[in-house]
XYZ file of C-alpha atoms in Angstrom:
610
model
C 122.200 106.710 261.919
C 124.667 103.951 262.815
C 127.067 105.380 264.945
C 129.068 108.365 263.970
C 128.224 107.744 260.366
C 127.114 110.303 258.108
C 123.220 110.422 257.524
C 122.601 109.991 253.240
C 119.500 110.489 252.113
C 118.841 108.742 248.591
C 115.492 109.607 246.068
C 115.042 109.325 242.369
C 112.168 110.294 239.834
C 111.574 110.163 236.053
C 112.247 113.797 234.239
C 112.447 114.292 230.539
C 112.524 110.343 229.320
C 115.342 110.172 232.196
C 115.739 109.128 235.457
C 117.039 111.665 237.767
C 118.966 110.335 241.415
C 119.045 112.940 244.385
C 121.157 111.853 247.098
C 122.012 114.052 250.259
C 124.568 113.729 252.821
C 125.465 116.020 255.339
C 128.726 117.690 255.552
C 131.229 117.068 258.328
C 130.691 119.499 261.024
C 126.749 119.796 260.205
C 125.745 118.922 263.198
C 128.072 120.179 265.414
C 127.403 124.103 263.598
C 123.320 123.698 264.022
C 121.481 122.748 266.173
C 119.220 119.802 265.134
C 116.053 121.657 264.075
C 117.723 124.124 262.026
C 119.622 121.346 260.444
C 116.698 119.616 259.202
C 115.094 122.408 257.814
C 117.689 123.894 255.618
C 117.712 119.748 254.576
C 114.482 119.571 253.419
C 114.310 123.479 251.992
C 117.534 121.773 249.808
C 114.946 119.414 248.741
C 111.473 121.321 248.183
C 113.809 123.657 245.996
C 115.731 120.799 243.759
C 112.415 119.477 242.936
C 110.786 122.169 241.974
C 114.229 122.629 239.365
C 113.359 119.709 238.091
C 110.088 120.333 237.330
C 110.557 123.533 235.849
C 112.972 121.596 233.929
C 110.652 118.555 232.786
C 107.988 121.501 231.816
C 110.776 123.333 229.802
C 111.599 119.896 227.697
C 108.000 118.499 227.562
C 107.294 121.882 225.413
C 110.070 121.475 223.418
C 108.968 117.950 222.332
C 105.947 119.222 221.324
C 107.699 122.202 219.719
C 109.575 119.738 217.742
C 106.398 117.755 217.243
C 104.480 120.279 215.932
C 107.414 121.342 213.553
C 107.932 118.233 212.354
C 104.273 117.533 211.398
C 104.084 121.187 209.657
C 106.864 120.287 207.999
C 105.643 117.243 206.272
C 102.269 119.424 205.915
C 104.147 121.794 203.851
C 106.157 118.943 201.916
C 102.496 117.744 201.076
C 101.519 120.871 200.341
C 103.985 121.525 197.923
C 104.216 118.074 196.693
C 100.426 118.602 195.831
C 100.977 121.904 193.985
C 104.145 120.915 192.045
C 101.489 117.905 190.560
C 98.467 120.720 190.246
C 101.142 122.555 188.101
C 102.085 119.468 186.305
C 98.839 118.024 185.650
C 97.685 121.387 184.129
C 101.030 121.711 182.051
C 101.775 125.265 183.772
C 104.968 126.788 184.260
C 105.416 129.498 187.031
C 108.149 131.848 187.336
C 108.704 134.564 190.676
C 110.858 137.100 189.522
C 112.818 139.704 192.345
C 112.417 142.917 190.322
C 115.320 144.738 192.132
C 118.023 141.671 191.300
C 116.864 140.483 188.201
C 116.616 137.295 189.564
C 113.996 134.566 188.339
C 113.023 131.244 189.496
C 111.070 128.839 186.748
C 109.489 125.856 188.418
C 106.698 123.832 187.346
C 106.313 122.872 183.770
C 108.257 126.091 182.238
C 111.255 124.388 181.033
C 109.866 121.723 180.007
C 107.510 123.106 177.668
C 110.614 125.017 176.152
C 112.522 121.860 176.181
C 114.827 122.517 178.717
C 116.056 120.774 182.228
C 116.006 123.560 185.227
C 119.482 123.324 185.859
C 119.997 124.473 182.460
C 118.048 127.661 182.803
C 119.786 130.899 184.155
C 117.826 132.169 187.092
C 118.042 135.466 185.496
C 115.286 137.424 183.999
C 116.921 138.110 181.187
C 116.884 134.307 180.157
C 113.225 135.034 179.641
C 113.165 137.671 177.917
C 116.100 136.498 175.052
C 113.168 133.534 174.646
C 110.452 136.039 173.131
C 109.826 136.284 169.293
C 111.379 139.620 168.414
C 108.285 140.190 166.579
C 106.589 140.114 170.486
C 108.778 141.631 172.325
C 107.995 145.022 172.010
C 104.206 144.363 172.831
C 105.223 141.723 175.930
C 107.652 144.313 177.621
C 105.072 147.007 177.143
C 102.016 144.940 178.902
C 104.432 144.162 181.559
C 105.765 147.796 182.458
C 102.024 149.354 182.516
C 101.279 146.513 184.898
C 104.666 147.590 187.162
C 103.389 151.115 187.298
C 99.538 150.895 187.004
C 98.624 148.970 190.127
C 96.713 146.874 187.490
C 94.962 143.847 188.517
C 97.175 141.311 186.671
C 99.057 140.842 183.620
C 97.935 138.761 181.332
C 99.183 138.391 177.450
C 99.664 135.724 174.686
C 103.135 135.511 172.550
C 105.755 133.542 171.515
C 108.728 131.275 172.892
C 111.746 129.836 171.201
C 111.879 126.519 171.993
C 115.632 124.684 172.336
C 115.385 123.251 169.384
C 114.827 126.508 167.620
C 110.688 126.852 167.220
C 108.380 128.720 168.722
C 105.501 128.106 171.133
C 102.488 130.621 172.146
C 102.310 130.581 175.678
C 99.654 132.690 177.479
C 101.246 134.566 180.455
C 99.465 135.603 183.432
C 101.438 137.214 186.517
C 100.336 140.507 189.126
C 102.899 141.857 191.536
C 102.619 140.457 194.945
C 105.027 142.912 196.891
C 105.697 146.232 196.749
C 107.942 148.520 198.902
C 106.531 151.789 200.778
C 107.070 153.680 197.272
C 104.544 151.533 195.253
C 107.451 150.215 193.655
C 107.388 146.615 193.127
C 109.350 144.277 194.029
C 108.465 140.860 193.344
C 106.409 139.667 190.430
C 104.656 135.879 190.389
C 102.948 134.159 187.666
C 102.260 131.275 185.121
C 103.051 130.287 181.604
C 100.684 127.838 180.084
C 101.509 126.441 176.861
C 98.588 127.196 174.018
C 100.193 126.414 170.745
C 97.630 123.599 170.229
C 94.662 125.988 170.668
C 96.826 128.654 168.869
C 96.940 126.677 165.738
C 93.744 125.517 165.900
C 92.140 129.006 165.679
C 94.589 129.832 163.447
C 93.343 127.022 161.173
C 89.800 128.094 161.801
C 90.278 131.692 160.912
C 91.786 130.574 157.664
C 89.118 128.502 157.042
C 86.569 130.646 157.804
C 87.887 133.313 155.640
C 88.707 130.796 152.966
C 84.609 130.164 153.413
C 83.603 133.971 153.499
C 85.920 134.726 150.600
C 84.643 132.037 148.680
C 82.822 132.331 145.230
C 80.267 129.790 145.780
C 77.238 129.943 148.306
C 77.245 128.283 151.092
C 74.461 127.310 153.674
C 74.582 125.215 156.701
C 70.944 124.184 157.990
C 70.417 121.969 161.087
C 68.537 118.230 160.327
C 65.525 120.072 160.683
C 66.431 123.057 158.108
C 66.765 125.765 159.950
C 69.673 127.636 158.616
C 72.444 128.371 160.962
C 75.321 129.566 158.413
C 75.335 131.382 155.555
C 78.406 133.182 153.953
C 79.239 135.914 151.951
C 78.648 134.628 148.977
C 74.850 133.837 149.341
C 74.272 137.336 150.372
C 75.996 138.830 146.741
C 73.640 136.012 145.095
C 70.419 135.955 146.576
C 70.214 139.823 148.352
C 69.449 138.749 152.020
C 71.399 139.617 155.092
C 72.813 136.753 157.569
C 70.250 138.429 159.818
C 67.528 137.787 157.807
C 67.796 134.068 157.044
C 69.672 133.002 160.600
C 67.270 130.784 162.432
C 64.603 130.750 158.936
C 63.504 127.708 157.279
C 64.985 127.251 154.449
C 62.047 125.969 152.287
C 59.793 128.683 154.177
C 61.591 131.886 153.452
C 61.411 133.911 150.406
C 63.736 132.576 147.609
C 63.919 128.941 149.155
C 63.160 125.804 147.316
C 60.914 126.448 144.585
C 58.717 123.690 144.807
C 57.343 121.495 147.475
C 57.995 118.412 145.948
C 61.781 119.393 145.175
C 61.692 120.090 149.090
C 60.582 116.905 149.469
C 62.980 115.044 147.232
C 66.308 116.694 148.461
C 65.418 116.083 152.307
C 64.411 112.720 151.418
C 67.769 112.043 149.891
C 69.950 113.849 152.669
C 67.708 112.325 155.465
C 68.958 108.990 153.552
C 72.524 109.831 154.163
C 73.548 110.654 150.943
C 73.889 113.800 148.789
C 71.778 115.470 146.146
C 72.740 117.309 143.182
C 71.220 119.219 140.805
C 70.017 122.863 139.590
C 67.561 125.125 141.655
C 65.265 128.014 140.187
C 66.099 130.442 143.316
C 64.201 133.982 143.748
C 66.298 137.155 144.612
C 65.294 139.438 147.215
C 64.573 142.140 144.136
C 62.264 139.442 142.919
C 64.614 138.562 140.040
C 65.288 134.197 139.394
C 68.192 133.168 138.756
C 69.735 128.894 138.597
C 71.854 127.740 140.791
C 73.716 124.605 140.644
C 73.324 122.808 144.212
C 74.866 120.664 146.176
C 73.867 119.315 149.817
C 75.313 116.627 151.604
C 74.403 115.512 155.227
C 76.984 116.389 157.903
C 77.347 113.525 161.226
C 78.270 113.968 164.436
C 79.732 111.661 166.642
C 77.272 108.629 167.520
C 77.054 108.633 163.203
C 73.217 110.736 163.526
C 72.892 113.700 160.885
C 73.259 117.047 163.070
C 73.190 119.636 159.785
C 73.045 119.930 156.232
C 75.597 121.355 154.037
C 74.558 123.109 151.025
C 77.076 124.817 148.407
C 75.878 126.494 145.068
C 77.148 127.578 141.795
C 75.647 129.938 140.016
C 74.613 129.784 136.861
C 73.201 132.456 135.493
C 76.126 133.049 133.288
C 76.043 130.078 131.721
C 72.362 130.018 131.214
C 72.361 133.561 130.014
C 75.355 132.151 127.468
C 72.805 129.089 126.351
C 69.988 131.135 126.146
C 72.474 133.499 123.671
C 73.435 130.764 121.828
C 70.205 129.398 121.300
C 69.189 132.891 120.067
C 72.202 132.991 117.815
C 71.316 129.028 116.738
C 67.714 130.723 116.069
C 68.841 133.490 113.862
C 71.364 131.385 111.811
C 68.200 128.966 111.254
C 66.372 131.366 110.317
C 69.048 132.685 108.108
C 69.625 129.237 106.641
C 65.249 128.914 106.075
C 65.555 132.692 104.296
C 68.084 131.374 102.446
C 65.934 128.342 102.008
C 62.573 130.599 100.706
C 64.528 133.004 98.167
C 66.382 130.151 96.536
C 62.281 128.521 96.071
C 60.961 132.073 95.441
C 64.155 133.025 92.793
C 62.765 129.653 90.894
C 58.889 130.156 91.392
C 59.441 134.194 90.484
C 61.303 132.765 87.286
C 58.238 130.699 86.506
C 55.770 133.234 87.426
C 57.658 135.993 85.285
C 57.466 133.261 82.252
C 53.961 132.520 82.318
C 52.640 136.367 83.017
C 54.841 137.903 80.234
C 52.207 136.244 77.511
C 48.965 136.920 79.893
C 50.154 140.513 79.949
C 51.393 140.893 76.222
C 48.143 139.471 74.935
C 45.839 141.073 77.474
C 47.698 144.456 75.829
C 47.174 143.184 72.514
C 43.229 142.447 72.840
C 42.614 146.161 74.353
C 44.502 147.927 71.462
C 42.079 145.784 69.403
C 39.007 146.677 71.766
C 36.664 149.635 71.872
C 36.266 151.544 75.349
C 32.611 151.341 74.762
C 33.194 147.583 74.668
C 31.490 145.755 77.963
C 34.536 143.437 77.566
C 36.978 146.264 77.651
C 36.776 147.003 82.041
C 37.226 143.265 82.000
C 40.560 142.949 80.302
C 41.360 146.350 81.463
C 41.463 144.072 85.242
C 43.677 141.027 83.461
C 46.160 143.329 82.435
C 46.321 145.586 85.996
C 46.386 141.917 87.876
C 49.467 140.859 85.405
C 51.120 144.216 86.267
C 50.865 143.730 89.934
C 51.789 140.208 89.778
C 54.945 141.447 87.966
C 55.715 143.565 90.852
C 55.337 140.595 93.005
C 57.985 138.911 91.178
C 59.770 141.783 91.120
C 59.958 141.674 94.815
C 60.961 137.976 94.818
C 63.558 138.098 92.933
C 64.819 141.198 95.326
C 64.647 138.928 98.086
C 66.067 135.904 96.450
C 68.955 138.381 95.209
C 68.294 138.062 91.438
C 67.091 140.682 90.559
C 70.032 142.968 88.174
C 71.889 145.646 89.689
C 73.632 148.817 88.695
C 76.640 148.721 91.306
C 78.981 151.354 91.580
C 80.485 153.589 94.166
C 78.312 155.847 96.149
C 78.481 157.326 99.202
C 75.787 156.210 101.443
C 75.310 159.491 103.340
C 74.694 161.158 99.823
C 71.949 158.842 98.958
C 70.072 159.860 102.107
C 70.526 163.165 101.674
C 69.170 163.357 98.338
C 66.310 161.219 99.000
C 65.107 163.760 101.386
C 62.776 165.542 99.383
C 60.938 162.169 97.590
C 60.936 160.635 101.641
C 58.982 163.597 102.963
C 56.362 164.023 100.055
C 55.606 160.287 100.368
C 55.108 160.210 104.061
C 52.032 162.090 106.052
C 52.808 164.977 107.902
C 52.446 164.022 111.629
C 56.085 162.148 110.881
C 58.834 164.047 111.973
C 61.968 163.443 109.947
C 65.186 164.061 111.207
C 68.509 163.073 109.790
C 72.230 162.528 111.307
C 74.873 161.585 108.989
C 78.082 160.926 108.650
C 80.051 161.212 105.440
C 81.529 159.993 103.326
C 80.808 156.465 103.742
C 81.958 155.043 100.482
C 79.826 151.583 99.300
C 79.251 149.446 96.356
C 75.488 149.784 95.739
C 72.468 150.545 93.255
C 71.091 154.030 94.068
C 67.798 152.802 92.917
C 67.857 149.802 95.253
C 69.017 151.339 98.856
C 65.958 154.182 97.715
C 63.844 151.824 97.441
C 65.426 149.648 100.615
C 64.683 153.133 102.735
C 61.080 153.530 101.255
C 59.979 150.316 102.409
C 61.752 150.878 105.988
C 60.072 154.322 106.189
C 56.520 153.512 105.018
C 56.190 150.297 107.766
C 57.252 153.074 110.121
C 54.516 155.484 109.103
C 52.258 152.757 109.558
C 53.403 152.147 112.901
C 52.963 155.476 114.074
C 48.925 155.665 112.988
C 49.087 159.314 114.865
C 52.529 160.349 114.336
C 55.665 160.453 115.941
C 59.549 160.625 114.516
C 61.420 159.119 112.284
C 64.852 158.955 112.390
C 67.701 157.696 109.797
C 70.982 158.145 110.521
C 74.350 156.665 108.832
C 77.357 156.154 110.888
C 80.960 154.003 110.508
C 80.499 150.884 113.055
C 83.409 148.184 113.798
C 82.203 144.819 113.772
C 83.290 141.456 114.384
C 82.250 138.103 113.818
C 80.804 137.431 116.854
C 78.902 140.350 117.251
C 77.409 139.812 113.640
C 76.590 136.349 114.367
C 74.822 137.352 117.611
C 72.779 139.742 116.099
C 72.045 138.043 112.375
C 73.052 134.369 112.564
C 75.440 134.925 109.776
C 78.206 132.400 110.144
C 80.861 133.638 107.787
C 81.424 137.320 108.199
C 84.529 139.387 107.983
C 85.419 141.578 110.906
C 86.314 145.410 110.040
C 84.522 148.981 109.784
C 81.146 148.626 107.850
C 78.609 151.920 106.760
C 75.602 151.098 109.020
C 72.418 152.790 107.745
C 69.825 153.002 111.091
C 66.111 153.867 110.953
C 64.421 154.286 113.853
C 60.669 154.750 114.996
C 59.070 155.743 118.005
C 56.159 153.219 117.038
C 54.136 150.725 118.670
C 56.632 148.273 118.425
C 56.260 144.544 117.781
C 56.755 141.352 119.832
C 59.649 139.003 120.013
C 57.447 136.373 118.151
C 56.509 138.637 115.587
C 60.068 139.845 114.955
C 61.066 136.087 114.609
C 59.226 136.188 111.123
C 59.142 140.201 109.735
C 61.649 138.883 106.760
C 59.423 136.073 105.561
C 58.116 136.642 102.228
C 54.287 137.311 102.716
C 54.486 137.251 106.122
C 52.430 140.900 107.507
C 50.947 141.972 110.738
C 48.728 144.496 108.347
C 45.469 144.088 107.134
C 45.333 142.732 103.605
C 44.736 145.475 101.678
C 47.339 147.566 103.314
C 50.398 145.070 101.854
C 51.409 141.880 100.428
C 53.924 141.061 102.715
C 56.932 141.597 100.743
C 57.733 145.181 101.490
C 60.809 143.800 104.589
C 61.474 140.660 102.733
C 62.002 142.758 99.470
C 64.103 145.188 101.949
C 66.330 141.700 103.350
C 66.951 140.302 99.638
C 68.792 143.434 98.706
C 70.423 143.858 101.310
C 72.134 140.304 101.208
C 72.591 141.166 97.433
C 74.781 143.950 98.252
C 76.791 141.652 100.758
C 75.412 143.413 103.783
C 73.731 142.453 107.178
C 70.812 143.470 108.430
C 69.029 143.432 112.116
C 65.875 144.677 113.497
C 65.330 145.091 117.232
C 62.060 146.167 118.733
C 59.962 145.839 121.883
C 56.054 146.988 122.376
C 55.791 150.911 122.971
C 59.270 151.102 122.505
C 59.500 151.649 118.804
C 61.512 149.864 115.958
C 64.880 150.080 115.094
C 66.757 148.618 111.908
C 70.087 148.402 111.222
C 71.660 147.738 107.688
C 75.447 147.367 107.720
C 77.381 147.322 104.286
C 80.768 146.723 103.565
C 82.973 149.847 103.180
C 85.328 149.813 100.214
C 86.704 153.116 101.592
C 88.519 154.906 104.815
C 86.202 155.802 107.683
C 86.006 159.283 108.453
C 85.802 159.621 112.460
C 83.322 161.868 113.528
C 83.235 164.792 115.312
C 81.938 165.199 119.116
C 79.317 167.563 117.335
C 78.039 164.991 115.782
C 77.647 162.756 118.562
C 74.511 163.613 121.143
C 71.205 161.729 120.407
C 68.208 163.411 121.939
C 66.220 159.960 121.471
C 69.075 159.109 125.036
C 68.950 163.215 126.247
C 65.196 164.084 125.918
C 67.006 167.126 123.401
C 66.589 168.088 119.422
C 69.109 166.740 118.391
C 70.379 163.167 117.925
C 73.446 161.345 118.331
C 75.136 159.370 115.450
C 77.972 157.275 116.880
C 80.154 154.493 115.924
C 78.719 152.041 118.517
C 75.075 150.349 116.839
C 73.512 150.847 120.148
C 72.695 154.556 119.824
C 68.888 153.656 119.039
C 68.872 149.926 119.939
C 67.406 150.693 123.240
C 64.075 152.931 122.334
């Protein structure tokens, strides 16, 4: 102290970033009031209790820099954070949406209006924004999914439909949302969740499920094989053709299993030409399941991947059984109308030899009559021309029988009804043939022809006869007449005639229940002199006799047989009056029923099939 000055006391000290100045300085009257001990204490009690203010005060903003330090880095944390999943949502194209159930109120971020096309300032934060965007066609399913999610404590929601885009087309999105809040109730009350655009992948199965049906569907047959050759496809189609299940041929080799390639060396040529890199064509022999064959016309080409190696083999097939079954019928039909054309062929040379014949036997015959008149029976010569005279008379009967086949022989035509004929040639038939032959007869009348009685008796003789001696220990006979519509091509299939005129014909059928003959022997059963029997038994001419008069009377005729199956022939001749139908009495066959009666319809298969 200087004097009667005042005492001051100066001190300062950092607090908070700031330097704080204490200064003290006694009042007036200080001392005089205390006395000096008690002054000095409530001094520095002034002091002990401003610092300790201050740092209470320096603790106080120390924590609130590091409050606001802490805050500040959280906050960029959380910009980060979000930054990252606004670019997570980007990068994977999703849209999310966080809808307030109880306000209606939505919030798209993300990709969602973009993918519809919109900016997000043009979207109304309002859920019904969304649901004005679904394809009416969707609606009703999308609401539904949603609302049993809302009450069924579900795990999510999850469903696929359609959005209108802004410029007025839709896009599939695939939706996937749960609740995330609920109030005490159970009642929700805010809903989060995504949109991620799959039109793309929508279209692309599409695609492949039209495809794939467009492959099942598909009339061809269709395998696809691996490089090695397993198979690892195989459509609809191929099971239809070749019997097998998918299950049965999945993971097979193709040239191993059952109905595969039918030869090892074809094996070897396709796979040689597909290992090449190129594609092979041509028609397969292939082997049912049932053990039928049938043809198939193949293709298979070699399928690459990527890096340009062959990964599988694609084979399609056409079948052509059809068409094979159609050249195999025309080839028969070629067959018949060539041998048509070489029966046309013999009677024409047999007409001209039979002339020749007839000229030169009429003097062996007249003269060998002429010498026995003249001749004693007691004569040794006598037996001898006795022979000459029987050989002439069977040699006539030969030419006889080729000019019935060559169809110039004379004939008494007039109308007859066909029926009629049969029925009165009952009583000669059964007198001629043995007694282990049944006989039974179905016919229909009238059935009005031009015809020589004489001829169609004999025409039935000859039929009946071969079939008595094709049934060496008996069996039945059966000749029935019946009205049958024909056409051309049905005539041409059957006879090889070329030029026939469609219409209602009298069809005259005789059936055995015989031993039946082969396909190559049927080829040839009209040839003059042309027999399966021994010698002695026939000359050959009996059918070929049987096929001249026919043709003479402008009719058709077919024979069909197999071995143990019988013979059938059918004659067809030209009505020149109406058809009378026939009753259903008259139609049941027991040669189809197993009963004792027969059938005699208008169809020419009634007996075709024995």
């Amino acid at each position: 102290l200087e004097g009667d000055a005042p005492m001051c006391c100066r001190t300062s000290f950092p607090l908070a970033d700031r330097v704080l100045e204490v200064s003290c300085t006694p009042a007036p009257g200080f001392y005089g009031r205390s006395g000096f001990w008690a002054a000095w204490m409530v001094f520095f009690g002034g002091v002990i209790l401003t610092g300790l203010l201050a740092a209470h005060l320096n603790f106080l903003m120390e924590r609130n820099r590091v409050v606001e330090a802490l805050a500040k880095e959280r906050t960029e944390a959380l910009h980060e954070s979000r930054t990252r999943l606004e670019l997570a949502f980007s990068g994977a194209e999703l849209g999310y949406w966080d809808w307030r159930v109880q306000t209606g109120q939505i919030t798209f971020g993300g990709h969602w209006a973009d993918m519809l096309g919109y900016a997000p300032e043009d979207l109304a934060p309002d859920v019904r924004t969304w649901r004005q965007s679904i394809h009416p066609e969707d609606k009703e399913k999308v609401l539904e999914a949603l609302s049993r999610h809302l009450k069924e404590h579900s795990l999510r929601f999850e469903t696929e439909y359609r959005l209108r885009h802004r410029d007025g087309h839709y896009i599939w999105v695939l939706n996937r949302g749960r609740v995330i809040e609920r109030d005490n109730a159970g009642k929700a009350l805010r809903v989060c969740g995504t949109h991620l655009d799959i039109t793309p992948r929508k279209l692309a199965n599409q695609a492949r499920e039209l495809l794939t049906a467009a492959v099942e569907q598909l009339g061809e047959t269709l395998i696809i094989s691996d490089a090695t050759g397993r198979i690892q496809y195989v459509n609809s189609a191929f099971e239809r053709m070749s019997g097998y299940t998918r299950d049965e041929v999945i993971g097979q080799f193709h040239h191993l299993m059952p109905g595969g390639y039918p030869h090892e060396e074809m094996f070897e040529e396709i796979f040689k030409t597909v290992d090449s890199g190129k594609t092979w064509q041509g028609v397969i022999d292939i082997q049912k399941k049932d053990g039928t064959r049938h043809y198939e016309n193949a293709t298979i080409s070699p399928v690459f991947d990527e890096d340009g190696n062959i990964s599988h083999h694609v084979d399609v097939r056409h079948d052509l059984t059809d068409l094979k079954r159609l050249e195999q019928e025309k080839e028969n039909v070629e067959m018949k109308y060539q041998q048509a054309q070489k029966l046309e062929s013999i009677g024409r040379l047999a007409g001209g030899v039979a002339h020749d014949l007839n000229n030169l036997l009429g003097p062996i015959l007249g003269y060998a009559e002429m010498i026995l008149e003249k001749t004693d029976s007691a004569d040794g010569r006598y037996d001898a021309l006795d022979e000459i005279r029987k050989s002439a008379l069977r040699a006539r009967d030969v030419v006889r029988q080729l000019l019935a086949f060559s169809r110039k022989q004379s004939l008494r035509i007039r109308n007859v009804d066909l029926s009629s004929v049969v029925e009165g040639f009952q009583g000669l038939l059964r007198r001629t043939l043995l007694e282990n032959i049944r006989i039974e007869y179905y016919l229909h009348t009238p059935l009005v022809i031009e015809a020589d009685v004489g001829q169609l008796e004999q025409v039935m003789m000859n039929l009946a006869v071969n079939a008595q001696d094709a049934m060496p220990d008996g069996g039945l006979l059966v000749i029935e007449t019946a009205v049958v519509e024909l056409d051309g091509d049905r005539i041409r299939e059957r006879t090889g005639a070329s030029a026939v005129k469609p219409g209602p014909y009298a069809m005259l059928q005789v059936i055995d229940t015989g031993h039946g003959m082969k396909k190559g022997v049927l080829d040839y059963i009209f040839e003059p002199f042309f027999s399966t029997k021994d010698k002695s038994k026939g000359t050959g001419l009996g059918l070929s006799t049987v096929y001249g008069t026919v043709k003479q009377h402008g009719g058709y005729i077919w024979a069909g047989s197999e071995p143990g199956k019988g013979t059938s022939f059918e004659i067809y001749f030209p009505l020149v009056g109406a058809p009378v139908q026939m009753s259903p009495q008259e139609q049941q066959s027991p040669l189809d029923t197993g009963e004792e009666t027969i059938m005699v319809v208008e169809d020419d298969q009634s007996m075709r099939d024995m």
